[in-house]
Short mmCIF file of C-alpha atoms in Angstrom, two decimals:
data_model
loop_
_atom_site.label_atom_id
_atom_site.label_comp_id
_atom_site.label_asym_id
_atom_site.label_seq_id
_atom_site.Cartn_x
_atom_site.Cartn_y
_atom_site.Cartn_z
CA MET A 1 0.00 0.00 0.00
CA ASP A 2 2.84 2.40 0.83
CA ASP A 3 4.37 1.77 -2.60
CA ILE A 4 1.03 2.53 -4.27
CA ASN A 5 0.62 5.77 -2.28
CA LEU A 6 4.17 6.79 -3.10
CA HIS A 7 3.57 6.11 -6.78
CA TYR A 8 0.46 8.31 -6.85
CA ARG A 9 2.24 11.07 -4.94
CA PHE A 10 5.05 10.92 -7.46
CA LEU A 11 2.59 11.19 -10.34
CA ASN A 12 0.92 14.18 -8.68
CA TRP A 13 4.27 15.92 -8.23
CA ARG A 14 5.20 15.26 -11.82
CA ARG A 15 1.91 16.79 -12.99
CA ARG A 16 2.38 19.81 -10.72
CA ILE A 17 5.91 20.46 -11.98
CA ARG A 18 4.72 20.14 -15.58
CA GLU A 19 1.87 22.60 -14.98
CA ILE A 20 4.22 25.11 -13.36
CA ARG A 21 6.67 24.79 -16.23
CA GLU A 22 3.89 25.28 -18.80
CA VAL A 23 2.78 28.46 -17.05
CA ARG A 24 6.36 29.71 -16.94
CA ALA A 25 6.88 28.90 -20.61
CA VAL A 26 4.09 31.34 -21.45
CA ARG A 27 4.81 33.86 -18.72
CA TYR A 28 8.58 34.01 -18.88
CA LYS A 29 9.28 34.84 -22.50
CA GLU A 30 11.04 38.03 -23.52
CA ARG A 31 9.38 40.26 -26.09
CA LEU A 32 10.99 42.64 -28.56
CA LYS A 33 10.08 44.58 -31.68
CA ARG A 34 12.35 46.48 -34.07
CA MET A 35 15.25 45.26 -31.96
CA LEU A 36 17.94 42.69 -32.47
CA ARG A 37 19.44 40.85 -29.51
CA GLU A 38 22.81 39.14 -29.69
CA GLY A 39 23.74 37.85 -26.26
CA ASP A 40 23.58 40.88 -23.97
CA ILE A 41 23.69 43.40 -26.83
CA LEU A 42 20.49 45.13 -27.97
CA ARG A 43 20.45 47.03 -31.29
CA TYR A 44 17.78 49.19 -32.86
CA HIS A 45 16.42 47.60 -36.04
CA GLY A 46 13.98 50.12 -37.45
CA ASN A 47 13.89 53.13 -39.74
CA SER A 48 13.93 55.87 -37.03
CA ASP A 49 10.25 56.60 -37.63
CA GLU A 50 9.08 53.82 -35.34
CA VAL A 51 9.90 52.89 -31.76
CA GLY A 52 11.70 49.66 -30.94
CA CYS A 53 11.13 48.11 -27.55
CA PHE A 54 12.47 45.19 -25.51
CA VAL A 55 10.68 43.65 -22.50
CA ALA A 56 12.55 41.12 -20.35
CA ALA A 57 11.26 37.62 -19.73
CA ARG A 58 11.00 37.99 -15.96
CA PRO A 59 9.75 40.82 -13.73
CA LEU A 60 11.80 42.41 -11.00
CA SER A 61 11.47 40.77 -7.61
CA ARG A 62 12.86 40.97 -4.09
CA ARG A 63 15.65 38.63 -5.14
CA ASN A 64 16.41 40.42 -8.42
CA ARG A 65 15.41 44.04 -7.98
CA TYR A 66 17.76 45.99 -10.23
CA PHE A 67 19.13 46.01 -13.78
CA GLU A 68 21.45 48.20 -15.86
CA VAL A 69 21.98 49.27 -19.44
CA THR A 70 25.28 50.60 -20.77
CA ILE A 71 25.05 52.83 -23.85
CA VAL A 72 27.38 51.41 -26.49
CA ASP A 73 26.27 53.76 -29.26
CA THR A 74 23.79 56.66 -29.16
CA GLY A 75 23.13 56.38 -32.86
CA VAL A 76 21.57 59.34 -34.65
CA ARG A 77 19.57 60.81 -31.78
CA GLY A 78 20.32 58.80 -28.64
CA MET A 79 16.62 58.25 -27.92
CA ILE A 80 17.20 55.39 -25.49
CA ALA A 81 14.79 54.73 -22.62
CA VAL A 82 15.31 52.47 -19.60
CA GLY A 83 12.50 51.56 -17.24
CA LEU A 84 9.74 49.21 -16.14
CA VAL A 85 6.57 48.18 -17.96
CA PRO A 86 3.75 45.61 -17.68
CA GLN A 87 4.40 42.26 -19.31
CA LEU A 88 2.09 42.87 -22.30
CA TYR A 89 3.26 46.43 -22.94
CA LYS A 90 2.72 47.69 -26.50
CA LEU A 91 6.11 47.38 -28.19
CA ASP A 92 5.64 50.34 -30.54
CA HIS A 93 5.75 52.78 -27.61
CA GLN A 94 8.70 53.97 -25.56
CA PRO A 95 8.75 52.75 -21.94
CA GLY A 96 7.08 55.40 -19.77
CA TRP A 97 4.69 56.61 -22.43
CA LEU A 98 1.76 54.34 -21.57
CA PRO A 99 -0.08 53.87 -18.23
CA HIS A 100 1.52 51.61 -15.60
CA SER A 101 5.00 52.18 -17.01
CA VAL A 102 7.88 54.42 -15.95
CA ALA A 103 11.22 55.18 -17.60
CA PHE A 104 14.26 57.47 -17.62
CA HIS A 105 15.09 58.77 -21.13
CA ALA A 106 18.72 59.28 -22.04
CA ASP A 107 18.29 61.92 -24.74
CA ASP A 108 16.62 64.55 -22.54
CA GLY A 109 17.17 63.29 -18.96
CA LYS A 110 13.44 63.32 -18.32
CA LEU A 111 11.27 60.88 -16.39
CA TYR A 112 8.22 59.57 -18.22
CA ASN A 113 5.60 58.16 -15.87
CA GLY A 114 2.67 56.80 -17.86
CA ASN A 115 2.61 59.89 -20.07
CA THR A 116 4.14 61.09 -23.34
CA VAL A 117 5.06 64.34 -21.56
CA GLY A 118 8.14 63.94 -19.43
CA GLN A 119 9.30 65.74 -16.29
CA GLN A 120 12.83 67.03 -15.76
CA PHE A 121 14.54 64.39 -13.67
CA GLY A 122 18.28 64.00 -14.22
CA PRO A 123 21.23 64.58 -16.55
CA LYS A 124 21.31 63.49 -20.16
CA CYS A 125 23.22 60.29 -20.91
CA CYS A 126 25.80 59.70 -23.60
CA ARG A 127 27.92 56.91 -25.02
CA GLY A 128 29.58 54.89 -22.25
CA ASP A 129 27.11 55.95 -19.57
CA ARG A 130 25.47 53.24 -17.45
CA ILE A 131 21.77 53.66 -16.64
CA GLY A 132 20.23 51.58 -13.86
CA CYS A 133 16.68 50.99 -12.72
CA GLY A 134 15.49 49.23 -9.57
CA ILE A 135 12.83 48.93 -6.93
CA SER A 136 13.09 49.71 -3.23
CA LEU A 137 12.46 46.95 -0.70
CA ASP A 138 10.95 49.44 1.75
CA SER A 139 7.88 50.24 -0.32
CA ASP A 140 4.49 50.39 1.38
CA ASP A 141 1.60 48.16 0.37
CA GLY A 142 0.11 49.24 -2.91
CA GLN A 143 2.95 51.68 -3.62
CA LEU A 144 6.32 50.86 -5.11
CA THR A 145 9.38 53.09 -5.13
CA VAL A 146 11.25 52.94 -8.43
CA PHE A 147 14.71 54.50 -8.55
CA PHE A 148 17.13 55.26 -11.37
CA THR A 149 20.91 55.54 -11.42
CA LYS A 150 23.60 56.89 -13.69
CA ASN A 151 27.10 55.44 -13.51
CA GLY A 152 26.43 53.89 -10.11
CA LYS A 153 24.93 56.99 -8.47
CA GLU A 154 21.25 57.42 -7.78
CA VAL A 155 19.56 60.09 -9.91
CA GLY A 156 16.16 60.06 -8.21
CA ASN A 157 13.09 57.99 -7.47
CA VAL A 158 9.34 57.99 -7.94
CA GLU A 159 6.46 56.17 -6.25
CA ILE A 160 3.98 54.35 -8.43
CA PRO A 161 0.92 52.19 -7.62
CA ALA A 162 2.21 48.73 -8.52
CA SER A 163 3.60 45.47 -7.19
CA PRO A 164 7.11 44.21 -8.10
CA GLU A 165 5.88 41.13 -9.96
CA ALA A 166 3.89 43.34 -12.35
CA LEU A 167 6.90 45.32 -13.63
CA TYR A 168 9.33 44.02 -16.24
CA PRO A 169 12.67 45.57 -17.24
CA ALA A 170 12.32 47.38 -20.56
CA VAL A 171 14.52 49.23 -23.04
CA GLY A 172 13.28 51.50 -25.81
CA MET A 173 15.10 52.92 -28.84
CA HIS A 174 14.08 55.25 -31.63
CA SER A 175 16.93 56.06 -34.03
CA LEU A 176 19.41 54.32 -36.31
CA GLY A 177 22.64 53.06 -34.80
CA GLU A 178 21.48 52.88 -31.19
CA GLU A 179 23.03 50.01 -29.26
CA VAL A 180 23.22 49.06 -25.59
CA LEU A 181 24.70 46.40 -23.35
CA LEU A 182 22.04 44.82 -21.14
CA ASP A 183 22.76 43.48 -17.64
CA LEU A 184 19.66 41.95 -16.08
CA ASN A 185 21.74 40.54 -13.22
CA ALA A 186 23.24 43.82 -12.00
CA GLU A 187 23.42 44.42 -8.25
CA TRP A 188 22.70 47.62 -6.39
CA GLY A 189 23.66 48.67 -2.87
CA MET A 190 24.14 51.77 -0.78
CA GLU A 191 27.54 53.14 0.19
CA ASP A 192 28.68 52.86 3.79
CA ASP A 193 30.60 55.46 5.76
CA ASP A 194 33.90 54.37 4.21
CA GLY A 195 32.57 54.82 0.71
CA GLN A 196 32.61 51.09 0.00
CA MET A 197 29.75 49.58 -1.93
CA ILE A 198 27.62 47.10 -0.02
CA VAL A 199 26.18 44.64 -2.53
CA ASP A 200 23.24 42.31 -1.97
CA SER A 201 25.18 39.21 -3.03
CA HIS A 202 22.73 36.56 -1.77
CA GLU A 203 25.66 34.75 -0.18
CA GLU A 204 23.43 34.21 2.86
CA ASP A 205 21.67 31.46 0.87
CA TRP A 206 24.88 29.45 0.70
CA GLY A 207 26.68 27.64 3.49
CA ARG A 208 29.77 26.72 1.47
CA LEU A 209 31.32 28.21 -1.66
CA HIS A 210 34.53 26.96 -3.23
CA ASP A 211 35.82 28.45 -6.50
CA VAL A 212 32.33 29.83 -7.12
CA LYS A 213 31.27 33.48 -7.18
CA VAL A 214 27.75 34.58 -6.26
CA ILE A 215 26.14 37.40 -8.24
CA GLY A 216 22.56 37.64 -7.04
CA THR A 217 20.97 34.31 -7.97
CA LEU A 218 23.76 33.62 -10.45
CA LEU A 219 26.64 31.24 -9.64
CA GLU A 220 29.82 31.60 -11.73
CA TYR A 221 32.66 29.08 -11.82
CA MET A 222 36.00 30.69 -10.94
CA GLY A 223 38.31 27.66 -10.78
CA LYS A 224 41.14 26.58 -13.03
CA GLY A 225 39.13 23.98 -14.95
CA LYS A 226 42.24 21.94 -15.74
CA SER A 227 41.68 18.64 -13.88
CA ILE A 228 39.11 16.67 -11.89
CA VAL A 229 40.26 18.28 -8.64
CA ASP A 230 39.38 21.74 -9.96
CA VAL A 231 35.74 21.41 -8.93
CA GLY A 232 33.82 24.51 -7.96
CA LEU A 233 31.22 23.69 -5.30
CA ALA A 234 28.21 25.58 -3.96
CA GLN A 235 26.19 24.10 -1.12
CA ALA A 236 23.03 25.70 0.26
CA ARG A 237 22.94 26.81 3.87
CA ARG A 238 19.88 24.70 4.70
CA PRO A 239 18.86 21.16 3.72
CA LEU A 240 15.76 20.27 1.76
CA ASN A 241 12.79 19.63 4.04
CA THR A 242 9.11 18.81 3.86
CA ARG A 243 8.23 22.42 3.06
CA PHE A 244 11.03 23.31 0.67
CA HIS A 245 11.77 19.99 -0.97
CA TYR A 246 12.73 20.97 -4.53
CA TYR A 247 15.13 23.36 -6.25
CA GLU A 248 16.22 24.23 -9.79
CA LEU A 249 19.06 25.71 -11.78
CA GLU A 250 19.11 27.19 -15.26
CA ILE A 251 22.27 26.79 -17.31
CA THR A 252 22.92 30.36 -18.46
CA ASP A 253 26.39 29.58 -19.84
CA ALA A 254 27.61 26.05 -20.53
CA GLY A 255 31.24 27.17 -20.55
CA GLU A 256 33.85 25.05 -22.30
CA LYS A 257 32.49 21.60 -21.47
CA CYS A 258 29.28 21.98 -19.44
CA TYR A 259 30.68 19.99 -16.53
CA ILE A 260 27.73 21.06 -14.40
CA ALA A 261 26.19 18.80 -11.74
CA LEU A 262 23.02 19.32 -9.74
CA GLY A 263 22.20 17.20 -6.73
CA LEU A 264 22.14 16.67 -3.01
CA ALA A 265 24.94 16.02 -0.55
CA ARG A 266 25.69 15.70 3.14
CA ARG A 267 26.80 18.86 4.87
CA ASP A 268 30.50 17.92 5.22
CA TYR A 269 30.86 16.96 1.56
CA PRO A 270 34.42 17.41 0.16
CA LYS A 271 34.82 20.77 -1.57
CA ASN A 272 36.84 19.42 -4.53
CA ARG A 273 34.53 16.53 -5.43
CA HIS A 274 31.65 16.79 -7.88
CA PRO A 275 28.25 16.07 -6.30
CA GLY A 276 27.57 12.37 -6.71
CA TRP A 277 31.21 11.27 -6.72
CA SER A 278 31.61 10.68 -2.96
CA ARG A 279 29.50 8.98 -0.31
CA GLY A 280 26.48 10.82 1.02
CA SER A 281 25.64 12.44 -2.32
CA ILE A 282 23.60 11.96 -5.47
CA ALA A 283 23.64 14.13 -8.61
CA TYR A 284 22.50 14.43 -12.22
CA HIS A 285 25.36 15.52 -14.49
CA ALA A 286 24.59 17.80 -17.44
CA ASP A 287 27.50 16.87 -19.71
CA ASP A 288 26.66 13.16 -20.06
CA GLY A 289 23.16 12.80 -18.60
CA LYS A 290 24.37 10.28 -16.05
CA LEU A 291 23.36 9.81 -12.44
CA PHE A 292 26.17 9.57 -9.91
CA GLN A 293 25.43 8.18 -6.46
CA GLY A 294 28.42 8.00 -4.13
CA SER A 295 30.69 6.82 -6.93
CA GLY A 296 32.92 8.21 -9.65
CA VAL A 297 31.18 5.91 -12.12
CA GLY A 298 27.79 7.10 -13.29
CA ASP A 299 24.73 5.24 -14.58
CA ALA A 300 22.83 6.15 -17.75
CA PHE A 301 19.89 8.17 -16.47
CA GLY A 302 18.58 10.95 -18.71
CA PRO A 303 19.31 13.32 -21.58
CA ARG A 304 22.29 15.64 -21.62
CA CYS A 305 21.60 19.26 -20.68
CA PHE A 306 22.74 22.37 -22.51
CA GLU A 307 22.66 26.15 -22.22
CA GLY A 308 19.11 27.31 -21.53
CA ASP A 309 18.01 24.02 -19.98
CA ILE A 310 16.51 23.98 -16.49
CA MET A 311 17.52 21.12 -14.20
CA GLY A 312 15.65 20.33 -11.01
CA CYS A 313 16.14 18.10 -7.98
CA GLY A 314 13.78 17.24 -5.16
CA ILE A 315 12.90 14.79 -2.41
CA MET A 316 9.62 12.96 -1.89
CA PHE A 317 9.49 12.56 1.86
CA PRO A 318 7.35 9.78 3.38
CA ARG A 319 4.07 11.06 4.79
CA ASP A 320 5.12 10.10 8.28
CA PHE A 321 8.57 11.62 7.91
CA ASN A 322 9.97 13.10 11.12
CA PRO A 323 13.55 14.41 11.05
CA ASP A 324 13.92 14.22 14.83
CA GLY A 325 12.25 10.86 15.36
CA GLY A 326 9.86 12.36 17.95
CA ASP A 327 6.34 13.67 17.62
CA ASP A 328 4.94 14.34 14.18
CA VAL A 329 5.99 17.70 12.79
CA ASP A 330 5.01 19.55 9.66
CA ASP A 331 8.46 20.83 8.88
CA TRP A 332 12.13 20.51 9.77
CA ASP A 333 13.19 22.21 12.95
CA LEU A 334 15.96 24.00 11.14
CA ASP A 335 17.53 25.26 14.35
CA VAL A 336 18.69 21.77 15.28
CA PHE A 337 21.28 22.03 12.54
CA PRO A 338 24.16 24.35 13.45
CA LYS A 339 24.58 27.37 11.21
CA PRO A 340 27.97 28.67 10.14
CA SER A 341 28.59 32.21 11.36
CA GLU A 342 29.50 33.26 7.84
CA VAL A 343 29.76 31.82 4.36
CA GLN A 344 32.81 29.67 3.86
CA ASN A 345 34.01 31.06 0.54
CA ASP A 346 37.27 29.49 -0.61
CA LEU A 347 37.16 31.28 -3.96
CA TYR A 348 40.64 32.74 -3.73
CA ALA A 349 42.18 30.22 -1.36
CA ASN A 350 44.78 27.67 -2.41
CA ASN A 351 43.22 24.56 -3.87
CA GLU A 352 44.52 22.23 -1.18
CA ASP A 353 43.47 18.61 -1.01
CA GLU A 354 40.79 18.07 1.58
CA GLU A 355 40.78 14.82 3.50
CA GLU A 356 37.41 13.20 3.48
CA ASP A 357 35.93 12.56 6.87
CA GLU A 358 36.04 8.85 7.52
CA ALA A 359 33.65 8.98 10.45
CA GLU A 360 30.87 6.47 10.71
CA ASP A 361 28.38 7.02 7.92
CA LEU A 362 25.16 7.35 9.87
CA GLU A 363 22.08 7.24 7.67
CA GLY A 364 18.41 7.77 8.34
CA LYS A 365 15.20 6.91 6.54
CA LYS A 366 14.95 6.05 2.88
CA VAL A 367 13.62 8.88 0.72
CA MET A 368 12.85 9.18 -2.96
CA VAL A 369 15.09 11.65 -4.80
CA PHE A 370 13.90 12.76 -8.23
CA PHE A 371 15.37 14.89 -11.01
CA THR A 372 13.75 17.01 -13.72
CA ARG A 373 14.77 18.61 -16.98
CA ASN A 374 12.73 21.53 -18.32
CA GLY A 375 9.79 20.63 -16.09
CA LYS A 376 9.65 16.93 -16.98
CA VAL A 377 10.68 14.24 -14.52
CA VAL A 378 13.77 12.43 -15.79
CA GLY A 379 13.87 9.72 -13.14
CA ARG A 380 14.07 8.92 -9.46
CA ARG A 381 16.19 6.93 -7.05
CA GLU A 382 15.58 5.74 -3.49
CA VAL A 383 18.45 6.70 -1.20
CA ALA A 384 19.22 6.81 2.51
CA LEU A 385 18.98 10.29 4.00
CA PRO A 386 22.23 11.31 5.74
CA VAL A 387 22.01 12.44 9.36
CA GLY A 388 21.50 16.22 9.19
CA GLY A 389 19.72 16.02 5.85
CA PHE A 390 20.47 16.45 2.16
CA TYR A 391 21.73 19.91 1.13
CA PRO A 392 21.23 21.31 -2.38
CA THR A 393 24.70 21.08 -3.92
CA ILE A 394 25.93 22.29 -7.30
CA GLY A 395 29.23 21.49 -8.95
CA MET A 396 31.00 23.11 -11.93
CA MET A 397 34.33 22.24 -13.49
CA SER A 398 35.06 24.06 -16.76
CA THR A 399 35.85 27.67 -17.59
CA GLY A 400 32.93 30.01 -18.23
CA GLU A 401 30.19 27.99 -16.59
CA LYS A 402 27.30 29.97 -15.07
CA VAL A 403 23.99 28.87 -13.60
CA ARG A 404 21.01 30.69 -12.14
CA VAL A 405 19.61 29.01 -9.05
CA ASP A 406 16.13 29.10 -7.55
CA LEU A 407 16.15 27.34 -4.18
CA HIS A 408 12.36 27.66 -3.72
CA PRO A 409 10.69 27.47 -7.17
CA LEU A 410 7.47 25.91 -5.86
CA SER A 411 6.92 28.27 -2.94
CA GLY A 412 5.44 31.22 -4.79
#
């Protein structure tokens, strides 16, 4: 009976993940008109009589609240606009011209707030200038503070009646030759008394970082990428639990060889070992589609993954699961697991060999670990849960690799 219940639960989870992915496929799709995009470069592709507009695939959020545009070429008139618009904004209008949109225009330094008539706001912007747009986290209910920057310094802000999830980064252009460099992953912070920039790096989400740099929700491999000991490892601060039991990564750059692994590992997992290679771990590897479970030899498991693919990993906990072995609880008591006082980031430390702890390998209940690719379940494997839990763990091992991580994709 337990096997039958587990099977039906697995089918329900697979359907839920598929439904979420289908919604995202429609919702998270960038839109552009009279624009050409090549990587992070946007170019005007019109005849100067008509507006070109780009709207990003995802709205701003509390985790990703700021973006920047660097002017590469002002073209004939430099009519470049940077701001926020609704998802289905009309692409033949500059950002800021229509209701529920706001934008800073480079050619005249004016702020356009749902109107074709702008208000004097800041300095004009020229070639090489960097224009930023973000939202404040201190906004009151129903009102959102949108701010703009030029070359890292705040120009001004405006309050608008909107919620963060309703506003998408947008860029408008209106003359031949205009070209910008788009950075949707830019970070913004305030300066402290010493004049040093404090950046919201999201490192608090990670308990261990080795040869990996955190840029918002983006993880970038910073290792040598020369041998199998040059693994870059990122391990989340908290283990998966009955409330947050699934996470995902999107391969934003496959690098030289796409040696990217997504999986789960015990907390004291060796920093220079790919997830899945050593005991107390299991991982799905993008480069060959194999599943590695406590061994350097993988089993054929699923398709290979490439740039743009979304890989997911989760645990199906038994209904009667109790991490402490006491009374029934609805969630992990996360405080029973000690927290490091700060992120252990070995990014610039010497790549010394780390001896693997040979202590007794205490294991708990069996749980079902499953993996997904682009919203479809690839497969599952029953494994013993290490004492302390399974921590989301990501490995990278070749130059240029970058992934975007969402530790709670099913919570919103």
